mmCIF file of C-alpha atoms and ligand atoms in Angstrom:
data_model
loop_
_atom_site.group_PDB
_atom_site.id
_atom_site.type_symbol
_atom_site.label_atom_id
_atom_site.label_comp_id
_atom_site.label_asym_id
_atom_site.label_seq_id
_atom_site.Cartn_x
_atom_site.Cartn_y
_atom_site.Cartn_z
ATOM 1 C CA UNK A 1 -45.047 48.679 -20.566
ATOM 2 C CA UNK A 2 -47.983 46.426 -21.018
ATOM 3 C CA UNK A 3 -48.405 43.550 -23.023
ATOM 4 C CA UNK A 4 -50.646 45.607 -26.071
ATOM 5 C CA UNK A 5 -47.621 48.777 -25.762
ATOM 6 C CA UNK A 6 -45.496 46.011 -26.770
ATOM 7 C CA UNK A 7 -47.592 45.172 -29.780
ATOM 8 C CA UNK A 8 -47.755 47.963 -30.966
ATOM 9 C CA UNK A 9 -43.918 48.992 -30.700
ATOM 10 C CA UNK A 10 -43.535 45.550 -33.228
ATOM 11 C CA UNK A 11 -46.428 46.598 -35.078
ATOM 12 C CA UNK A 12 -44.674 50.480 -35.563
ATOM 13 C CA UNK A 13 -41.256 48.429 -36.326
ATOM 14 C CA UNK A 14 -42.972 46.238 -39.043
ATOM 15 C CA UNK A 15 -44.648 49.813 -40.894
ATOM 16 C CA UNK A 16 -41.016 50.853 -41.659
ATOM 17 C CA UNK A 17 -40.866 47.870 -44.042
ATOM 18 C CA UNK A 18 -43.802 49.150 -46.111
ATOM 19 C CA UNK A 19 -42.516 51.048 -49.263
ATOM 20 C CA UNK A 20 -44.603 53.250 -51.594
ATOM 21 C CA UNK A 21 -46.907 50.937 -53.978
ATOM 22 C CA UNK A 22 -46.516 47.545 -52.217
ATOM 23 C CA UNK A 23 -49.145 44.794 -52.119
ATOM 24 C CA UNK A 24 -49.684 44.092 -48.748
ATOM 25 C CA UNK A 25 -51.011 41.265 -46.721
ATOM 26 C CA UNK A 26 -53.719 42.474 -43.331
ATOM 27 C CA UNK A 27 -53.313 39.673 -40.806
ATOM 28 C CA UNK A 28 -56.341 39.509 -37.664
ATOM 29 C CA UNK A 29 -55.673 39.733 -34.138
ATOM 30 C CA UNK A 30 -54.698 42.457 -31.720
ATOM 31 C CA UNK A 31 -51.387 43.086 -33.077
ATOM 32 C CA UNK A 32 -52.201 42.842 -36.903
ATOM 33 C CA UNK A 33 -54.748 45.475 -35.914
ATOM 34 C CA UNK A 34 -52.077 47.786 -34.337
ATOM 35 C CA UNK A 35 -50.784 47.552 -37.772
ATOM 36 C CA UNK A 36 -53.641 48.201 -39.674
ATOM 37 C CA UNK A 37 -54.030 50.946 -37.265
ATOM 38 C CA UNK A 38 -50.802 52.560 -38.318
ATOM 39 C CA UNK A 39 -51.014 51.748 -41.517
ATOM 40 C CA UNK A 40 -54.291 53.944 -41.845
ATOM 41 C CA UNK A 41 -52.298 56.633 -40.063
ATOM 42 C CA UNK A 42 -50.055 56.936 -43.396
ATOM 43 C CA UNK A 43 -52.710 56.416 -46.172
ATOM 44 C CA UNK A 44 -54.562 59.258 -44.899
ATOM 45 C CA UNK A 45 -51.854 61.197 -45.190
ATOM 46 C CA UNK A 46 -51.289 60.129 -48.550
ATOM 47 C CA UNK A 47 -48.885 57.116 -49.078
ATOM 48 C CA UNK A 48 -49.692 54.421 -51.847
ATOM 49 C CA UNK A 49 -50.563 50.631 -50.833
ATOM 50 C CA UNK A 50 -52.717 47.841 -51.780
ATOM 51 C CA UNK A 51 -53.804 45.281 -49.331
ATOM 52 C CA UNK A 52 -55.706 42.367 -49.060
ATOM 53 C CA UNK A 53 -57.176 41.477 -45.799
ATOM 54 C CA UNK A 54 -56.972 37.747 -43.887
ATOM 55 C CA UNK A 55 -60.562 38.434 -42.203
ATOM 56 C CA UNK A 56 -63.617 40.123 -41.975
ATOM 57 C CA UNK A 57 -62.786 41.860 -39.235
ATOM 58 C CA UNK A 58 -59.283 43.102 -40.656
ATOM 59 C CA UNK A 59 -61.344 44.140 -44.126
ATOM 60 C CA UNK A 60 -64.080 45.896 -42.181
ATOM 61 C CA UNK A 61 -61.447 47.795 -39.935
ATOM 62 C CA UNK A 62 -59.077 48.526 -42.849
ATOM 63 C CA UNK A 63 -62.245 49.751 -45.413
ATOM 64 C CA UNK A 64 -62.870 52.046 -42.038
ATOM 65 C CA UNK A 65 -59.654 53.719 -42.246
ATOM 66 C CA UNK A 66 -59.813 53.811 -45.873
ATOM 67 C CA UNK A 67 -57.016 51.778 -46.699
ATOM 68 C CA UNK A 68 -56.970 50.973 -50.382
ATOM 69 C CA UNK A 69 -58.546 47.094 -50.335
ATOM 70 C CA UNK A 70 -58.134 44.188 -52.864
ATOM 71 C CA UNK A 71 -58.678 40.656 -53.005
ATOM 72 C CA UNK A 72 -56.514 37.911 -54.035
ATOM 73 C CA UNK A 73 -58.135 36.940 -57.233
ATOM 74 C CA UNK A 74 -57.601 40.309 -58.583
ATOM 75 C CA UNK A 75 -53.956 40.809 -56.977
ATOM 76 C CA UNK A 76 -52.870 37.528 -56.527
ATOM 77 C CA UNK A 77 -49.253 38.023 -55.902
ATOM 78 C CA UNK A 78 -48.876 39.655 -52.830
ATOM 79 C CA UNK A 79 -44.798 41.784 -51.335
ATOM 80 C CA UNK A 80 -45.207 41.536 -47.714
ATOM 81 C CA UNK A 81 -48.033 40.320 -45.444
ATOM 82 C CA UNK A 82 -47.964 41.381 -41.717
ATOM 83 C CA UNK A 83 -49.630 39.130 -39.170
ATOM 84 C CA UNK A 84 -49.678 38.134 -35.547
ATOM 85 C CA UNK A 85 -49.040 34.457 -34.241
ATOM 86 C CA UNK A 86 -50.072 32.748 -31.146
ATOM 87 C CA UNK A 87 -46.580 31.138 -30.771
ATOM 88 C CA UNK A 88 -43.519 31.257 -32.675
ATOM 89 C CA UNK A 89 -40.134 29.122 -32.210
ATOM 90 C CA UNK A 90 -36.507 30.311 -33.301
ATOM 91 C CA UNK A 91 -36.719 28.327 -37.140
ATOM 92 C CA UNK A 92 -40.274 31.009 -37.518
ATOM 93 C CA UNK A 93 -42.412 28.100 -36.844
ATOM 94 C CA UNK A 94 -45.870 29.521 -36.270
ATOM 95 C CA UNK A 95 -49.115 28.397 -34.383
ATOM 96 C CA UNK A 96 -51.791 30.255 -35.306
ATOM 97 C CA UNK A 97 -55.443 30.747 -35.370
ATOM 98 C CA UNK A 98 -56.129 32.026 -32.145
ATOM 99 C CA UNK A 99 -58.395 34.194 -33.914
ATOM 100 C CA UNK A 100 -60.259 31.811 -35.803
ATOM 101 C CA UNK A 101 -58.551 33.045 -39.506
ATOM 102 C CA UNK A 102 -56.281 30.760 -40.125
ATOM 103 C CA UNK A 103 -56.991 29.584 -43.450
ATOM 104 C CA UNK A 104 -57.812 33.057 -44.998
ATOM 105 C CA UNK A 105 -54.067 33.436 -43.188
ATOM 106 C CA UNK A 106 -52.282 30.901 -44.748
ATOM 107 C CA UNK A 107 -53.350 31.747 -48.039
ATOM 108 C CA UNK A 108 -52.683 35.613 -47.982
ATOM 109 C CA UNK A 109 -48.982 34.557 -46.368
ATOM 110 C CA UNK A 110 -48.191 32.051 -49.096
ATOM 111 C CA UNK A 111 -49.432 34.334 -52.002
ATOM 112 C CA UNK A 112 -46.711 36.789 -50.058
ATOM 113 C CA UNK A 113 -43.330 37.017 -50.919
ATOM 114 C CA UNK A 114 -42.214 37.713 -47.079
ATOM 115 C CA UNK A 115 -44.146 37.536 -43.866
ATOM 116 C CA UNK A 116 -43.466 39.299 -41.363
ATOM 117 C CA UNK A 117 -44.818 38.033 -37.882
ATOM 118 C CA UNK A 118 -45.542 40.989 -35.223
ATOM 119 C CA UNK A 119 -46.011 39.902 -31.403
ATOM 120 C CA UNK A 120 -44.677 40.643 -27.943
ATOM 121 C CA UNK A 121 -41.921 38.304 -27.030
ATOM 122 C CA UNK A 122 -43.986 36.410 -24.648
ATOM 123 C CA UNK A 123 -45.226 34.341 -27.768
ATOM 124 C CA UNK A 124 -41.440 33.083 -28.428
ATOM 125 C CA UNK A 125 -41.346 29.223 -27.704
ATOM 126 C CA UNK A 126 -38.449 27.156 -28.057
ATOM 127 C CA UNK A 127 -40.894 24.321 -28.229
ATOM 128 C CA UNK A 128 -44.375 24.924 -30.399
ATOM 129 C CA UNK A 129 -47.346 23.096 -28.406
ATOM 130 C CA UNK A 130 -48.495 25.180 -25.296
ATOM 131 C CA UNK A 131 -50.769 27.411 -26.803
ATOM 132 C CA UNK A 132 -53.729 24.862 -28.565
ATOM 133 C CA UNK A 133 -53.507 23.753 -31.762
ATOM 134 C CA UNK A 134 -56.507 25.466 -34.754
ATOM 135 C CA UNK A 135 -57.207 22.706 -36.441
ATOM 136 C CA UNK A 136 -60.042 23.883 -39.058
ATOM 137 C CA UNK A 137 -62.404 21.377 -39.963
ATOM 138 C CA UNK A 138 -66.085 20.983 -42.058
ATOM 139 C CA UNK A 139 -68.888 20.592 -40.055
ATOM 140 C CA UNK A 140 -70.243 17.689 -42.004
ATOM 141 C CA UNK A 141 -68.909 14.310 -40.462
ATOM 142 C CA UNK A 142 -67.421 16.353 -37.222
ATOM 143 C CA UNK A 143 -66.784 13.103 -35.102
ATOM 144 C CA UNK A 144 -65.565 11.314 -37.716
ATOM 145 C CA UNK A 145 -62.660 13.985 -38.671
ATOM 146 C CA UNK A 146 -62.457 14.163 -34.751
ATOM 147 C CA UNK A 147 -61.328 10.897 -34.335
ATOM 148 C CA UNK A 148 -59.049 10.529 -37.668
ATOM 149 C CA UNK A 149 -56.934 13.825 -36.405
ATOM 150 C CA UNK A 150 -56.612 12.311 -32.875
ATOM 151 C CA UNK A 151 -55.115 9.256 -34.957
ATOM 152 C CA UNK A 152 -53.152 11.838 -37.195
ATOM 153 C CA UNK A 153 -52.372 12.991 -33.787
ATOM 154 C CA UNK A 154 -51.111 10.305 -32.626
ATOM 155 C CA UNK A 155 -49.125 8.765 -35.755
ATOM 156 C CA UNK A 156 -46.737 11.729 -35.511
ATOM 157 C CA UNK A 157 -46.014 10.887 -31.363
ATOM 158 C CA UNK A 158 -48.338 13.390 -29.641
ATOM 159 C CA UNK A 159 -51.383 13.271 -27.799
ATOM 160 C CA UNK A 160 -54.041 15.610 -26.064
ATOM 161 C CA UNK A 161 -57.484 16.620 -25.880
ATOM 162 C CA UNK A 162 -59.254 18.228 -29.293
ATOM 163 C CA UNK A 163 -62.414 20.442 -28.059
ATOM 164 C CA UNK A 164 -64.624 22.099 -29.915
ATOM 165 C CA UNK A 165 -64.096 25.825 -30.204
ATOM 166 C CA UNK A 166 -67.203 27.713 -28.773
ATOM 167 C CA UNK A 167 -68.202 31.261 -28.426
ATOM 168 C CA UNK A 168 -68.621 33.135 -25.249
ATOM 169 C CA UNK A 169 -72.107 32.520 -25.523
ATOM 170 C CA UNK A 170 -71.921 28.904 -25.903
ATOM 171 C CA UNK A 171 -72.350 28.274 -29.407
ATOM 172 C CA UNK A 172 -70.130 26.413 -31.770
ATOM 173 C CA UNK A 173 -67.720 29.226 -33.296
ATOM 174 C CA UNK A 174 -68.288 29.472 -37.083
ATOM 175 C CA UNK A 175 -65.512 30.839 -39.146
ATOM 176 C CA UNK A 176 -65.186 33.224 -41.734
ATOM 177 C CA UNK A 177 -65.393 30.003 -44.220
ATOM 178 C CA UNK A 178 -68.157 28.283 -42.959
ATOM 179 C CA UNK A 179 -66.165 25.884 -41.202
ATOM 180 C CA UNK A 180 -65.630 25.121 -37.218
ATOM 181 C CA UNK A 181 -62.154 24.605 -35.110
ATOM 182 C CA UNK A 182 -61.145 21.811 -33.115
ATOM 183 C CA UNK A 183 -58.618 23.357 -30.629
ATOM 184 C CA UNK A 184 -56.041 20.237 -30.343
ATOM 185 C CA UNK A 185 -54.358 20.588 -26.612
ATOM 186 C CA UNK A 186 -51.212 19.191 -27.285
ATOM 187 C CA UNK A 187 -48.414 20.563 -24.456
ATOM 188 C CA UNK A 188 -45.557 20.297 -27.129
ATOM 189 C CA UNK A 189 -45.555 19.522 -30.608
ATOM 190 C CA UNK A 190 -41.584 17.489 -31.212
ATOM 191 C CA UNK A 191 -42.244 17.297 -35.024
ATOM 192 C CA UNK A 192 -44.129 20.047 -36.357
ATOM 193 C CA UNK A 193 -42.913 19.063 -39.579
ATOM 194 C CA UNK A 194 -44.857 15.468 -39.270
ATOM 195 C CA UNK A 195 -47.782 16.781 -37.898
ATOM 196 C CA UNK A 196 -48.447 19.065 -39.890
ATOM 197 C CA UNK A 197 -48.271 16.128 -43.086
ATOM 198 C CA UNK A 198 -50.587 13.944 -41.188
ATOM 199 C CA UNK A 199 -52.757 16.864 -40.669
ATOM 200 C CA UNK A 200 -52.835 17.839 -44.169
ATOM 201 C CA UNK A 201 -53.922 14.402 -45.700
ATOM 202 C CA UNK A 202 -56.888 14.339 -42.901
ATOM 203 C CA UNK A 203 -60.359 14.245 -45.072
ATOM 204 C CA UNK A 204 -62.781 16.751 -43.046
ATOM 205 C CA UNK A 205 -59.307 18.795 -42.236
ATOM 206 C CA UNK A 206 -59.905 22.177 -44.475
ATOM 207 C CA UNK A 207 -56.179 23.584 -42.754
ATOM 208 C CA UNK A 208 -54.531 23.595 -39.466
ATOM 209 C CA UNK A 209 -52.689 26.564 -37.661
ATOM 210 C CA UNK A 210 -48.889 25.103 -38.405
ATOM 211 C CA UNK A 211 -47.309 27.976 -40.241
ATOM 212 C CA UNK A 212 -44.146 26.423 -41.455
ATOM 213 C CA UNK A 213 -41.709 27.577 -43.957
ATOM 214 C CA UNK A 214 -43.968 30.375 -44.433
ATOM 215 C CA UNK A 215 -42.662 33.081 -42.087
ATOM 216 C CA UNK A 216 -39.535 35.075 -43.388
ATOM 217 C CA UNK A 217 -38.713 37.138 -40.570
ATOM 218 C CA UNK A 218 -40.346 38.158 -36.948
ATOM 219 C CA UNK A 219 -40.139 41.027 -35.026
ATOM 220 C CA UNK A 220 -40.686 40.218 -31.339
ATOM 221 C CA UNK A 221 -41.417 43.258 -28.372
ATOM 222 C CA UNK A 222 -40.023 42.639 -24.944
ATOM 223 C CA UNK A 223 -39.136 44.981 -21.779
ATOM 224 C CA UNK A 224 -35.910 44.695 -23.259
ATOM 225 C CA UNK A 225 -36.337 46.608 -26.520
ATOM 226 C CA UNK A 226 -37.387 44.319 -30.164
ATOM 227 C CA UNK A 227 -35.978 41.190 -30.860
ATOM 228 C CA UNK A 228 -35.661 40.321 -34.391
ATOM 229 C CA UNK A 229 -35.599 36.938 -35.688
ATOM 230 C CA UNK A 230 -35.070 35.899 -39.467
ATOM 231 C CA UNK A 231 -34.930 38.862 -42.380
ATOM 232 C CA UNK A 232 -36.058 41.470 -41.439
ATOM 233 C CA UNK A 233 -36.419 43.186 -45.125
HETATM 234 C C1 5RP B 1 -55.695 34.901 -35.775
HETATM 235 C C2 5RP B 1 -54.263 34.745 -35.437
HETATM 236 C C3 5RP B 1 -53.625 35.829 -34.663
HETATM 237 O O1 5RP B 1 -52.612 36.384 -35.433
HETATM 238 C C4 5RP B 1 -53.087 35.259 -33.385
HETATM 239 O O2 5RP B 1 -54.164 34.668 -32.690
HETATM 240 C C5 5RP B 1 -52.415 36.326 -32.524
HETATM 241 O O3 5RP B 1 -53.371 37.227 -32.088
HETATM 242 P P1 5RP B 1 -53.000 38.454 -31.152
HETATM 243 O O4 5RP B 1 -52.189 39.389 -31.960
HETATM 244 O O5 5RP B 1 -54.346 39.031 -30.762
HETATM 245 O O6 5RP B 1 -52.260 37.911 -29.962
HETATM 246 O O7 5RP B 1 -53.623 33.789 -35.787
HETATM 247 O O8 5RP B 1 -56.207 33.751 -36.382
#
């Protein structure tokens, strides 16, 4: 079984959750889109939901399928949101971002009562760090946040390169708010707790891809059958 089979066998797991007039949470990435996928599957044949997407992409491909759409202003309380991470450790703490929605993310999961993470186990960590760091920032004053999160960095006992996130093409990457990534290559993160403060209090820092305390459950797909971490409700 490959690594998107495995995906989508979490992704299949995570649809028995949904129940009959829920207000859902899309996530973006390969996995959420499994789910949206799947999710589609059932609203065409009928079933009930209202869901508000974390991206562009994730609204465009759910409007495709037909899937019932809202946004947060009108729904703002939200049961369940489904998502993919780019690593998660055994408390379900998250780095995400991979994808470049992070902040639309982390708002959707903290207007949700649960959050479900979706991913093959390869993304289970017991230390967060290897995979690089989204750190979202304005484009006005780009050094200067540059250097002030390598000090943030640093104050909470880490260190690494920050680059620039580009598109294949070579061009800065934009994202969906306007704003550009600084990919922080940090190797391991010991206090994602700290970090995550000193990141927060950065001016020029819109959000960074620490998802902690946010996460309620995860449902990881290995060779071995699904690992489940957390509540799995
Ligand atoms: C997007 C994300 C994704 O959930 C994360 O990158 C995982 O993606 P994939 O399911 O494609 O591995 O955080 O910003």
């Amino acid at each position: 079984m490959n690594a998107d089979d495995l995906k989508k066998q979490a992704a299949a797991r995570a649809l028995e959750l949904v129940q009959p007039g829920m207000r859902l949470g899309l996530g973006t990435g390969s996995t959420a889109k499994h789910f949206v996928d799947l999710l589609g599957v059932k609203v065409a044949a009928g079933f009930d939901v209202l869901c508000v997407s974390t991206s562009e992409a994730t609204q465009a491909q759910a409007v495709s399928l037909g899937i019932p759409m809202s946004t947060l202003d009108e729904t703002p309380e939200l049961d369940l949101t489904v998502d993919g991470a780019d690593e998660v450790d055994p408390q379900l703490r998250l780095i995400k971002g991979g994808g470049a929605a992070l902040l639309r993310e982390k708002i959707v999961a903290a207007a949700s009562a649960r959050m479900i993470v979706i991913a093959d186990d390869g993304k289970l960590v017991q230390t967060l760090g290897r995979f690089p760091l989204p750190i979202e920032v304005v484009p006005f004053g780009l050094e200067a946040t540059r250097r002030a999160v390598a000090a943030a960095v640093a104050a909470s006992g880490g260190s690494g390169e920050l680059t620039l996130r580009r598109k294949p093409d070579g061009t800065t990457l934009v994202t969906d708010g306007g704003h550009y990534i600084l990919d922080a290559h940090l190797g391991t993160i010991e206090h994602p707790e700290l970090l995550a403060q000193a990141l927060n209090i950065v001016p020029g820092v819109v959000e960074h891809g620490l998802f902690i305390g946010l996460a309620t459950g995860a449902i990881l797909a290995g060779a071995g059958g699904l690992r489940l971490i957390g509540r799995i409700e």
